[in-house]
PDB file of C-alpha atoms in Angstrom:
ATOM      1  CA  MET I  81      66.459  25.638 -10.005  1.00 48.00           C
ATOM      2  CA  ASN I  82      64.680  25.162  -7.062  1.00 51.00           C
ATOM      3  CA  GLU I  83      61.184  25.241  -8.989  1.00 52.00           C
ATOM      4  CA  ALA I  84      59.279  21.401  -8.637  1.00 51.00           C
ATOM      5  CA  LEU I  85      59.322  19.872 -11.767  1.00 52.00           C
ATOM      6  CA  PRO I  86      56.052  17.495 -12.603  1.00 51.00           C
ATOM      7  CA  GLY I  87      56.329  14.120 -10.125  1.00 50.00           C
ATOM      8  CA  ASP I  88      58.574  15.561  -8.567  1.00 54.00           C
ATOM      9  CA  ALA I  89      58.286  14.209  -4.118  1.00 51.00           C
ATOM     10  CA  SER I  90      57.796  17.789  -3.318  1.00 54.00           C
ATOM     11  CA  GLU I  91      55.058  18.901  -5.516  1.00 53.00           C
ATOM     12  CA  PRO I  92      51.772  17.930  -3.130  1.00 55.00           C
ATOM     13  CA  ILE I  93      49.849  15.428  -4.646  1.00 50.00           C
ATOM     14  CA  SER I  94      46.017  15.858  -4.472  1.00 52.00           C
ATOM     15  CA  LEU I  95      44.194  12.475  -3.562  1.00 45.00           C
ATOM     16  CA  GLU I  96      41.345  12.952  -5.815  1.00 47.00           C
ATOM     17  CA  SER I  97      43.705  13.213  -8.774  1.00 47.00           C
ATOM     18  CA  VAL I  98      44.878   9.591  -7.953  1.00 44.00           C
ATOM     19  CA  ALA I  99      41.594   8.011  -6.585  1.00 44.00           C
ATOM     20  CA  PRO I 100      39.855   5.768  -8.664  1.00 46.00           C
ATOM     21  CA  GLU I 101      36.590   7.130  -9.928  1.00 46.00           C
ATOM     22  CA  LYS I 102      33.568   6.006  -8.485  1.00 45.00           C
ATOM     23  CA  ILE I 103      31.374   3.793 -10.410  1.00 42.00           C
ATOM     24  CA  GLN I 104      28.271   5.738 -11.227  1.00 47.00           C
ATOM     25  CA  PHE I 105      24.755   3.686 -12.259  1.00 56.00           C
ATOM     26  CA  ASP I 106      21.397   4.994 -13.013  1.00 90.00           C
ATOM     27  CA  ARG I 107      18.913   3.305 -10.602  1.00 92.00           C
ATOM     28  CA  VAL I 108      15.911   3.973 -12.908  1.00 95.00           C
ATOM     29  CA  VAL I 109      17.458   2.465 -15.731  1.00 95.00           C
ATOM     30  CA  LEU I 110      18.306  -0.526 -13.958  1.00 96.00           C
ATOM     31  CA  VAL I 111      14.927  -0.996 -12.628  1.00 97.00           C
ATOM     32  CA  HIS I 112      13.963  -0.908 -15.718  1.00 97.00           C
ATOM     33  CA  ARG I 113      15.980  -3.636 -17.182  1.00 97.00           C
ATOM     34  CA  MET I 114      15.244  -5.997 -14.288  1.00 98.00           C
ATOM     35  CA  VAL I 115      11.908  -5.787 -14.393  1.00 98.00           C
ATOM     36  CA  GLN I 116      12.113  -6.720 -18.198  1.00 98.00           C
ATOM     37  CA  ILE I 117      14.211  -9.655 -17.343  1.00 98.00           C
ATOM     38  CA  GLY I 118      11.806 -10.581 -14.624  1.00 98.00           C
ATOM     39  CA  MET I 119       9.144 -10.857 -17.352  1.00 98.00           C
ATOM     40  CA  PHE I 120      11.105 -12.569 -19.984  1.00 99.00           C
ATOM     41  CA  VAL I 121      12.613 -14.833 -17.846  1.00 98.00           C
ATOM     42  CA  GLY I 122       8.997 -15.917 -16.594  1.00 98.00           C
ATOM     43  CA  LEU I 123       7.751 -16.310 -20.423  1.00 98.00           C
ATOM     44  CA  VAL I 124      10.735 -18.415 -21.200  1.00 98.00           C
ATOM     45  CA  TRP I 125      10.318 -20.880 -18.470  1.00 97.00           C
ATOM     46  CA  LYS I 126       6.792 -21.148 -19.747  1.00 96.00           C
ATOM     47  CA  TRP I 127       8.711 -22.141 -23.399  1.00 96.00           C
ATOM     48  CA  ASN I 128       8.193 -25.726 -23.149  1.00 95.00           C
ATOM     49  CA  PHE I 129       4.775 -26.357 -21.931  1.00 93.00           C
ATOM     50  CA  PHE I 130       3.437 -23.297 -24.266  1.00 94.00           C
ATOM     51  CA  VAL I 131       5.100 -25.307 -27.252  1.00 93.00           C
ATOM     52  CA  GLU I 132       3.155 -28.475 -26.061  1.00 93.00           C
ATOM     53  CA  SER I 133       0.078 -26.708 -25.545  1.00 91.00           C
ATOM     54  CA  ALA I 134      -0.118 -24.814 -28.593  1.00 89.00           C
ATOM     55  CA  LYS I 135       0.476 -28.047 -30.605  1.00 90.00           C
ATOM     56  CA  VAL I 136      -2.401 -29.933 -28.738  1.00 90.00           C
ATOM     57  CA  TYR I 137      -4.477 -26.452 -29.383  1.00 86.00           C
ATOM     58  CA  GLN I 138      -3.660 -26.818 -33.063  1.00 84.00           C
ATOM     59  CA  ALA I 139      -4.376 -30.551 -33.437  1.00 86.00           C
ATOM     60  CA  ILE I 140      -7.580 -30.294 -31.534  1.00 83.00           C
ATOM     61  CA  PRO I 141      -9.426 -26.827 -32.394  1.00 77.00           C
ATOM     62  CA  LEU I 142     -11.627 -25.579 -29.324  1.00 77.00           C
ATOM     63  CA  ALA I 143     -14.819 -23.296 -30.160  1.00 80.00           C
ATOM     64  CA  ASP I 144     -16.447 -21.303 -27.633  1.00 83.00           C
ATOM     65  CA  ASP I 145     -18.966 -18.887 -28.782  1.00 84.00           C
ATOM     66  CA  PHE I 146     -17.711 -16.764 -25.755  1.00 88.00           C
ATOM     67  CA  PHE I 147     -14.667 -15.657 -27.697  1.00 91.00           C
ATOM     68  CA  PRO I 148     -14.292 -14.069 -31.063  1.00 92.00           C
ATOM     69  CA  ALA I 149     -12.622 -15.899 -33.917  1.00 90.00           C
ATOM     70  CA  PHE I 150      -9.728 -13.423 -33.364  1.00 91.00           C
ATOM     71  CA  PHE I 151      -9.294 -15.144 -30.137  1.00 93.00           C
ATOM     72  CA  GLN I 152      -9.604 -18.432 -30.722  1.00 92.00           C
ATOM     73  CA  SER I 153      -7.172 -18.301 -33.384  1.00 92.00           C
ATOM     74  CA  ALA I 154      -4.098 -20.444 -32.819  1.00 91.00           C
ATOM     75  CA  ALA I 155      -1.822 -18.229 -34.647  1.00 94.00           C
ATOM     76  CA  VAL I 156      -3.014 -15.382 -32.799  1.00 95.00           C
ATOM     77  CA  VAL I 157      -1.497 -16.661 -29.252  1.00 95.00           C
ATOM     78  CA  ILE I 158       1.204 -17.787 -30.876  1.00 96.00           C
ATOM     79  CA  VAL I 159       2.223 -14.414 -31.991  1.00 97.00           C
ATOM     80  CA  ALA I 160       1.301 -12.764 -29.292  1.00 98.00           C
ATOM     81  CA  PHE I 161       3.797 -15.217 -26.883  1.00 98.00           C
ATOM     82  CA  VAL I 162       6.905 -14.473 -29.572  1.00 98.00           C
ATOM     83  CA  ALA I 163       5.584 -10.978 -30.168  1.00 98.00           C
ATOM     84  CA  ALA I 164       5.864 -10.797 -25.874  1.00 98.00           C
ATOM     85  CA  ILE I 165       9.264 -12.514 -25.567  1.00 98.00           C
ATOM     86  CA  ALA I 166      10.943 -10.634 -28.094  1.00 98.00           C
ATOM     87  CA  SER I 167       9.734  -7.153 -26.931  1.00 98.00           C
ATOM     88  CA  LEU I 168      11.071  -7.975 -23.441  1.00 98.00           C
ATOM     89  CA  ALA I 169      14.666  -9.321 -24.786  1.00 98.00           C
ATOM     90  CA  LEU I 170      14.782  -6.116 -26.816  1.00 98.00           C
ATOM     91  CA  ASN I 171      13.862  -4.001 -24.203  1.00 98.00           C
ATOM     92  CA  ALA I 172      16.187  -5.246 -21.716  1.00 97.00           C
ATOM     93  CA  VAL I 173      19.181  -4.289 -23.780  1.00 96.00           C
ATOM     94  CA  THR I 174      18.201  -1.219 -25.616  1.00 95.00           C
ATOM     95  CA  ALA I 175      19.387   2.164 -24.407  1.00 93.00           C
ATOM     96  CA  SER I 176      16.929   4.279 -26.956  1.00 94.00           C
ATOM     97  CA  ARG I 177      14.132   5.746 -25.334  1.00 93.00           C
ATOM     98  CA  PRO I 178      11.351   5.732 -28.003  1.00 95.00           C
ATOM     99  CA  LEU I 179      12.167   2.021 -28.350  1.00 97.00           C
ATOM    100  CA  GLN I 180      11.797   1.486 -24.690  1.00 97.00           C
ATOM    101  CA  VAL I 181       8.091   3.028 -24.755  1.00 97.00           C
ATOM    102  CA  ALA I 182       7.243   0.965 -28.020  1.00 98.00           C
ATOM    103  CA  CYS I 183       8.733  -2.651 -26.294  1.00 98.00           C
ATOM    104  CA  SER I 184       6.770  -1.850 -23.286  1.00 98.00           C
ATOM    105  CA  ALA I 185       4.101  -1.127 -25.283  1.00 98.00           C
ATOM    106  CA  VAL I 186       4.068  -4.079 -27.435  1.00 98.00           C
ATOM    107  CA  THR I 187       4.620  -6.180 -24.629  1.00 98.00           C
ATOM    108  CA  PHE I 188       1.284  -4.737 -22.542  1.00 98.00           C
ATOM    109  CA  LEU I 189      -0.583  -5.316 -25.765  1.00 98.00           C
ATOM    110  CA  ALA I 190       0.721  -8.933 -26.330  1.00 98.00           C
ATOM    111  CA  SER I 191      -0.258  -9.830 -22.720  1.00 98.00           C
ATOM    112  CA  THR I 192      -3.457  -8.241 -22.842  1.00 98.00           C
ATOM    113  CA  VAL I 193      -4.010 -10.537 -25.961  1.00 98.00           C
ATOM    114  CA  LEU I 194      -2.932 -13.735 -24.071  1.00 97.00           C
ATOM    115  CA  CYS I 195      -5.294 -13.114 -21.111  1.00 97.00           C
ATOM    116  CA  VAL I 196      -8.664 -12.816 -23.227  1.00 96.00           C
ATOM    117  CA  HIS I 197      -7.524 -15.670 -25.676  1.00 95.00           C
ATOM    118  CA  GLN I 198      -9.319 -18.928 -25.418  1.00 93.00           C
ATOM    119  CA  GLY I 199      -6.212 -20.675 -25.230  1.00 92.00           C
ATOM    120  CA  SER I 200      -4.436 -18.795 -22.818  1.00 93.00           C
ATOM    121  CA  TYR I 201      -6.800 -16.979 -20.838  1.00 94.00           C
ATOM    122  CA  ASN I 202      -6.814 -19.176 -18.022  1.00 92.00           C
ATOM    123  CA  ASP I 203      -3.139 -19.266 -17.296  1.00 95.00           C
ATOM    124  CA  MET I 204      -1.973 -17.506 -14.490  1.00 96.00           C
ATOM    125  CA  THR I 205       1.661 -16.383 -15.796  1.00 97.00           C
ATOM    126  CA  PHE I 206      -0.021 -14.202 -18.340  1.00 98.00           C
ATOM    127  CA  VAL I 207      -2.093 -12.706 -15.355  1.00 97.00           C
ATOM    128  CA  THR I 208       1.115 -11.656 -13.638  1.00 98.00           C
ATOM    129  CA  THR I 209       2.719 -10.669 -17.002  1.00 98.00           C
ATOM    130  CA  TRP I 210       0.037  -8.422 -17.753  1.00 98.00           C
ATOM    131  CA  TRP I 211       0.123  -6.612 -14.480  1.00 98.00           C
ATOM    132  CA  THR I 212       4.075  -6.248 -14.877  1.00 98.00           C
ATOM    133  CA  SER I 213       3.849  -4.772 -17.839  1.00 98.00           C
ATOM    134  CA  LEU I 214       1.326  -2.215 -17.034  1.00 98.00           C
ATOM    135  CA  TRP I 215       3.480  -0.954 -14.228  1.00 98.00           C
ATOM    136  CA  SER I 216       6.159  -1.182 -16.528  1.00 98.00           C
ATOM    137  CA  LEU I 217       4.381   1.054 -19.229  1.00 97.00           C
ATOM    138  CA  TRP I 218       3.987   3.371 -16.347  1.00 98.00           C
ATOM    139  CA  PHE I 219       7.471   3.127 -15.486  1.00 98.00           C
ATOM    140  CA  VAL I 220       8.875   3.985 -18.870  1.00 97.00           C
ATOM    141  CA  TRP I 221       7.094   6.878 -19.731  1.00 95.00           C
ATOM    142  CA  HIS I 222       8.054   8.531 -16.526  1.00 95.00           C
ATOM    143  CA  MET I 223      11.993   7.737 -17.011  1.00 93.00           C
ATOM    144  CA  ALA I 224      12.966  10.870 -18.284  1.00 90.00           C
ATOM    145  CA  ASP I 225      11.485  13.003 -15.237  1.00 90.00           C
ATOM    146  CA  THR I 226      13.933  14.970 -13.490  1.00 89.00           C
ATOM    147  CA  ASP I 227      12.988  13.796 -10.310  1.00 92.00           C
ATOM    148  CA  GLN I 228      13.999  10.039 -10.056  1.00 91.00           C
ATOM    149  CA  VAL I 229      14.236   9.678  -6.780  1.00 93.00           C
ATOM    150  CA  CYS I 230      10.361  10.514  -6.886  1.00 94.00           C
ATOM    151  CA  VAL I 231       9.739   8.210  -9.844  1.00 95.00           C
ATOM    152  CA  LEU I 232      11.541   5.066  -7.627  1.00 96.00           C
ATOM    153  CA  SER I 233       9.646   5.869  -4.498  1.00 96.00           C
ATOM    154  CA  ARG I 234       6.227   6.010  -6.493  1.00 97.00           C
ATOM    155  CA  GLY I 235       7.351   3.186  -8.827  1.00 97.00           C
ATOM    156  CA  ALA I 236       8.090   0.954  -5.544  1.00 97.00           C
ATOM    157  CA  LEU I 237       4.712   1.853  -4.213  1.00 97.00           C
ATOM    158  CA  LEU I 238       2.820   0.651  -7.191  1.00 98.00           C
ATOM    159  CA  SER I 239       4.947  -2.426  -7.587  1.00 98.00           C
ATOM    160  CA  ARG I 240       4.306  -3.614  -3.813  1.00 97.00           C
ATOM    161  CA  LEU I 241       0.270  -2.305  -4.330  1.00 97.00           C
ATOM    162  CA  ILE I 242       0.008  -4.850  -7.476  1.00 98.00           C
ATOM    163  CA  VAL I 243       2.021  -7.712  -5.431  1.00 98.00           C
ATOM    164  CA  SER I 244      -0.571  -7.045  -2.730  1.00 97.00           C
ATOM    165  CA  VAL I 245      -3.522  -7.379  -4.797  1.00 97.00           C
ATOM    166  CA  ILE I 246      -2.561 -10.306  -6.568  1.00 97.00           C
ATOM    167  CA  LEU I 247      -1.539 -12.332  -3.047  1.00 97.00           C
ATOM    168  CA  LEU I 248      -4.761 -11.061  -1.887  1.00 96.00           C
ATOM    169  CA  GLY I 249      -6.629 -12.466  -4.896  1.00 95.00           C
ATOM    170  CA  GLY I 250      -4.886 -15.619  -4.168  1.00 94.00           C
ATOM    171  CA  GLY I 251      -5.717 -15.928  -0.539  1.00 95.00           C
ATOM    172  CA  VAL I 252      -9.394 -15.114  -0.789  1.00 95.00           C
ATOM    173  CA  GLY I 253     -10.036 -17.336  -3.499  1.00 94.00           C
ATOM    174  CA  LYS I 254      -8.834 -20.247  -0.760  1.00 95.00           C
ATOM    175  CA  TRP I 255     -11.213 -19.331   1.836  1.00 96.00           C
ATOM    176  CA  THR I 256     -12.855 -22.153   1.253  1.00 95.00           C
ATOM    177  CA  GLY I 257     -13.759 -25.539   3.082  1.00 95.00           C
ATOM    178  CA  GLU I 258     -11.837 -27.584   0.721  1.00 95.00           C
ATOM    179  CA  TYR I 259      -8.803 -25.426   1.311  1.00 96.00           C
ATOM    180  CA  TRP I 260      -9.456 -25.166   5.167  1.00 96.00           C
ATOM    181  CA  SER I 261      -9.463 -29.046   5.785  1.00 96.00           C
ATOM    182  CA  GLY I 262      -6.516 -29.430   3.570  1.00 95.00           C
ATOM    183  CA  GLU I 263      -7.808 -31.680   1.087  1.00 96.00           C
ATOM    184  CA  VAL I 264      -7.182 -29.512  -2.009  1.00 96.00           C
ATOM    185  CA  PHE I 265      -3.271 -29.139  -1.114  1.00 95.00           C
ATOM    186  CA  PHE I 266      -3.511 -32.963  -0.221  1.00 96.00           C
ATOM    187  CA  ASP I 267      -4.812 -33.760  -3.753  1.00 96.00           C
ATOM    188  CA  ILE I 268      -2.518 -31.506  -5.551  1.00 94.00           C
ATOM    189  CA  TYR I 269       1.067 -31.837  -3.692  1.00 95.00           C
ATOM    190  CA  PHE I 270       0.986 -34.128  -1.156  1.00 96.00           C
ATOM    191  CA  ARG I 271      -0.590 -37.128  -2.438  1.00 93.00           C
ATOM    192  CA  ASP I 272       1.878 -38.106  -5.494  1.00 92.00           C
ATOM    193  CA  ARG I 273       3.317 -34.439  -6.755  1.00 93.00           C
ATOM    194  CA  ASN I 274       7.188 -35.506  -7.693  1.00 94.00           C
ATOM    195  CA  PHE I 275       8.653 -32.991  -6.431  1.00 95.00           C
ATOM    196  CA  TRP I 276      11.244 -32.821  -3.286  1.00 94.00           C
ATOM    197  CA  VAL I 277       9.716 -31.665  -0.755  1.00 94.00           C
ATOM    198  CA  PHE I 278       6.654 -33.983  -0.977  1.00 95.00           C
ATOM    199  CA  ASN I 279       8.891 -36.784  -2.240  1.00 95.00           C
ATOM    200  CA  LEU I 280      10.784 -36.650   1.329  1.00 96.00           C
ATOM    201  CA  LEU I 281       7.504 -36.274   3.292  1.00 95.00           C
ATOM    202  CA  ARG I 282       6.173 -39.537   1.682  1.00 95.00           C
ATOM    203  CA  GLU I 283       9.207 -41.403   2.619  1.00 95.00           C
ATOM    204  CA  ASN I 284       9.058 -40.368   6.128  1.00 95.00           C
ATOM    205  CA  PHE I 285       5.449 -40.144   7.208  1.00 95.00           C
ATOM    206  CA  ASP I 286       2.557 -42.255   6.871  1.00 94.00           C
ATOM    207  CA  TYR I 287      -1.077 -41.265   5.277  1.00 92.00           C
ATOM    208  CA  GLU I 288      -2.706 -40.020   8.428  1.00 94.00           C
ATOM    209  CA  THR I 289       0.276 -37.489   9.164  1.00 96.00           C
ATOM    210  CA  LEU I 290       0.402 -36.476   5.713  1.00 96.00           C
ATOM    211  CA  HIS I 291      -3.264 -35.473   5.899  1.00 95.00           C
ATOM    212  CA  GLU I 292      -2.760 -33.398   8.909  1.00 96.00           C
ATOM    213  CA  MET I 293       0.500 -31.837   7.439  1.00 96.00           C
ATOM    214  CA  ALA I 294      -1.779 -30.769   4.256  1.00 96.00           C
ATOM    215  CA  LYS I 295      -4.499 -29.188   6.627  1.00 96.00           C
ATOM    216  CA  TRP I 296      -1.863 -26.865   8.408  1.00 96.00           C
ATOM    217  CA  TYR I 297      -0.056 -26.556   5.306  1.00 95.00           C
ATOM    218  CA  SER I 298      -3.046 -25.402   3.404  1.00 96.00           C
ATOM    219  CA  ARG I 299      -4.195 -23.301   6.469  1.00 96.00           C
ATOM    220  CA  LYS I 300      -0.613 -21.459   6.535  1.00 96.00           C
ATOM    221  CA  VAL I 301      -0.598 -20.974   2.525  1.00 95.00           C
ATOM    222  CA  VAL I 302      -4.332 -19.006   3.267  1.00 96.00           C
ATOM    223  CA  ILE I 303      -3.513 -16.995   6.107  1.00 97.00           C
ATOM    224  CA  VAL I 304       0.336 -16.319   4.891  1.00 96.00           C
ATOM    225  CA  GLU I 305      -1.459 -14.552   1.369  1.00 96.00           C
ATOM    226  CA  THR I 306      -3.956 -12.971   2.966  1.00 97.00           C
ATOM    227  CA  VAL I 307      -2.137 -11.138   5.242  1.00 97.00           C
ATOM    228  CA  ALA I 308       0.765 -10.124   2.878  1.00 96.00           C
ATOM    229  CA  GLY I 309      -2.561  -8.967   0.851  1.00 95.00           C
ATOM    230  CA  LEU I 310      -3.613  -6.556   3.291  1.00 96.00           C
ATOM    231  CA  GLY I 311      -0.191  -5.230   4.720  1.00 94.00           C
ATOM    232  CA  LEU I 312       2.661  -5.593   2.340  1.00 94.00           C
ATOM    233  CA  TRP I 313       2.050  -2.174   0.666  1.00 93.00           C
ATOM    234  CA  LEU I 314       2.010  -0.742   3.775  1.00 94.00           C
ATOM    235  CA  LEU I 315       5.524  -1.674   4.673  1.00 96.00           C
ATOM    236  CA  PRO I 316       8.427   0.558   3.806  1.00 95.00           C
ATOM    237  CA  ALA I 317       9.927   0.080   0.530  1.00 96.00           C
ATOM    238  CA  ARG I 318      12.792  -2.175   1.058  1.00 96.00           C
ATOM    239  CA  TRP I 319      11.257  -4.224   4.231  1.00 97.00           C
ATOM    240  CA  ALA I 320       8.322  -4.744   1.716  1.00 97.00           C
ATOM    241  CA  ALA I 321      10.607  -5.780  -1.084  1.00 97.00           C
ATOM    242  CA  THR I 322      12.540  -8.023   1.070  1.00 97.00           C
ATOM    243  CA  VAL I 323       9.311  -9.619   2.418  1.00 97.00           C
ATOM    244  CA  ALA I 324       7.343 -10.050  -1.254  1.00 97.00           C
ATOM    245  CA  VAL I 325      10.530 -11.622  -2.974  1.00 98.00           C
ATOM    246  CA  LEU I 326      11.212 -14.531   0.186  1.00 97.00           C
ATOM    247  CA  LEU I 327       7.387 -15.088  -0.136  1.00 97.00           C
ATOM    248  CA  LEU I 328       7.507 -15.430  -3.822  1.00 97.00           C
ATOM    249  CA  MET I 329      10.543 -17.532  -4.076  1.00 97.00           C
ATOM    250  CA  SER I 330       9.564 -20.099  -1.220  1.00 96.00           C
ATOM    251  CA  ILE I 331       6.117 -20.734  -3.119  1.00 95.00           C
ATOM    252  CA  ALA I 332       7.870 -21.871  -6.481  1.00 95.00           C
ATOM    253  CA  LEU I 333      11.313 -23.566  -3.984  1.00 96.00           C
ATOM    254  CA  PHE I 334       8.535 -25.668  -2.070  1.00 94.00           C
ATOM    255  CA  SER I 335       5.763 -26.255  -4.019  1.00 93.00           C
ATOM    256  CA  ASN I 336       6.952 -26.628  -7.724  1.00 93.00           C
ATOM    257  CA  PHE I 337       9.603 -25.257  -9.850  1.00 95.00           C
ATOM    258  CA  LEU I 338       6.955 -24.529 -12.680  1.00 94.00           C
ATOM    259  CA  LEU I 339       5.966 -21.760 -10.626  1.00 96.00           C
ATOM    260  CA  PHE I 340       8.805 -19.851 -11.451  1.00 97.00           C
ATOM    261  CA  SER I 341       7.105 -18.753 -14.819  1.00 97.00           C
ATOM    262  CA  VAL I 342       4.269 -17.079 -12.809  1.00 97.00           C
ATOM    263  CA  LEU I 343       6.107 -15.839  -9.908  1.00 98.00           C
ATOM    264  CA  THR I 344       9.553 -14.386 -11.580  1.00 98.00           C
ATOM    265  CA  SER I 345       7.904 -11.450 -13.197  1.00 98.00           C
ATOM    266  CA  LEU I 346       6.333 -10.683  -9.386  1.00 98.00           C
ATOM    267  CA  ILE I 347       9.847 -10.880  -8.314  1.00 98.00           C
ATOM    268  CA  GLY I 348      11.594  -8.405 -10.484  1.00 98.00           C
ATOM    269  CA  LEU I 349       8.446  -5.912  -9.857  1.00 98.00           C
ATOM    270  CA  ALA I 350       8.653  -6.515  -5.866  1.00 98.00           C
ATOM    271  CA  ALA I 351      12.652  -5.987  -5.683  1.00 98.00           C
ATOM    272  CA  VAL I 352      11.999  -2.323  -7.368  1.00 98.00           C
ATOM    273  CA  GLY I 353      11.462  -1.699  -3.644  1.00 97.00           C
ATOM    274  CA  PHE I 354      15.398  -2.093  -3.146  1.00 97.00           C
ATOM    275  CA  PHE I 355      16.194   0.692  -5.622  1.00 96.00           C
ATOM    276  CA  VAL I 356      14.439   3.102  -3.381  1.00 94.00           C
ATOM    277  CA  THR I 357      16.311   6.106  -1.677  1.00 89.00           C
ATOM    278  CA  LYS I 358      15.270   8.794   0.756  1.00 76.00           C
ATOM    279  CA  GLN I 359      14.435  11.988  -0.189  1.00 67.00           C
ATOM    280  CA  LYS I 360      16.690  14.627   0.042  1.00 58.00           C
TER     281      LYS I 360
END
């Protein structure tokens, strides 16, 4: 008669039995999908420009003997671009490992075609996509490894090495008299670029002052890209991710929003460092 009934106040209640379950998430899967989305956004950002340039390419065929006929075809560059977008979209949502591997391979092959095709080889969007898809192909191959902490750590190191190399390449390419004097950036941005930063500067400063600003702006870009390229990969994972994401976003936000087509794949790649955990 004195036995406690279920739910009776006299029965001790375990806190574990009433506490809500802790939300679990797979860091490796999140990283994989984040990187796919970064590349996808970059290519979609390029869509309008690509469509217009493809129309021109079809209307006015070019023929450079350096490129084989396959890599001169307008159909090839269009199929490669669409295939890359489709494979990225599918890869971002599928949970099937064979499909993830297949999609990663398609993205890499499609971006390779875009990097060597006559109609797209000189577009930096496809270069950054290619490097990111190469990393993604490596990462998806190791997603099933038992030591996920190690996979994320290595993935973050590889990601910041790639970002460092690209930034260093950009910095080294600008170590010229024209960039150091600011003439290149003045002609590209300060003279008549219709962008909020440069519109604001032209409204408030005279021609000579704009020239001086362009000089120091250009020198800042050269130095920052060079220093980041040399040292970013040496930073701890999360510090490197923070610096890289802020730097890459600032390039587009303060220069040209169209540059997000080049940078979103690198932003997603750089953000891998945020998911690294300490080795136990």
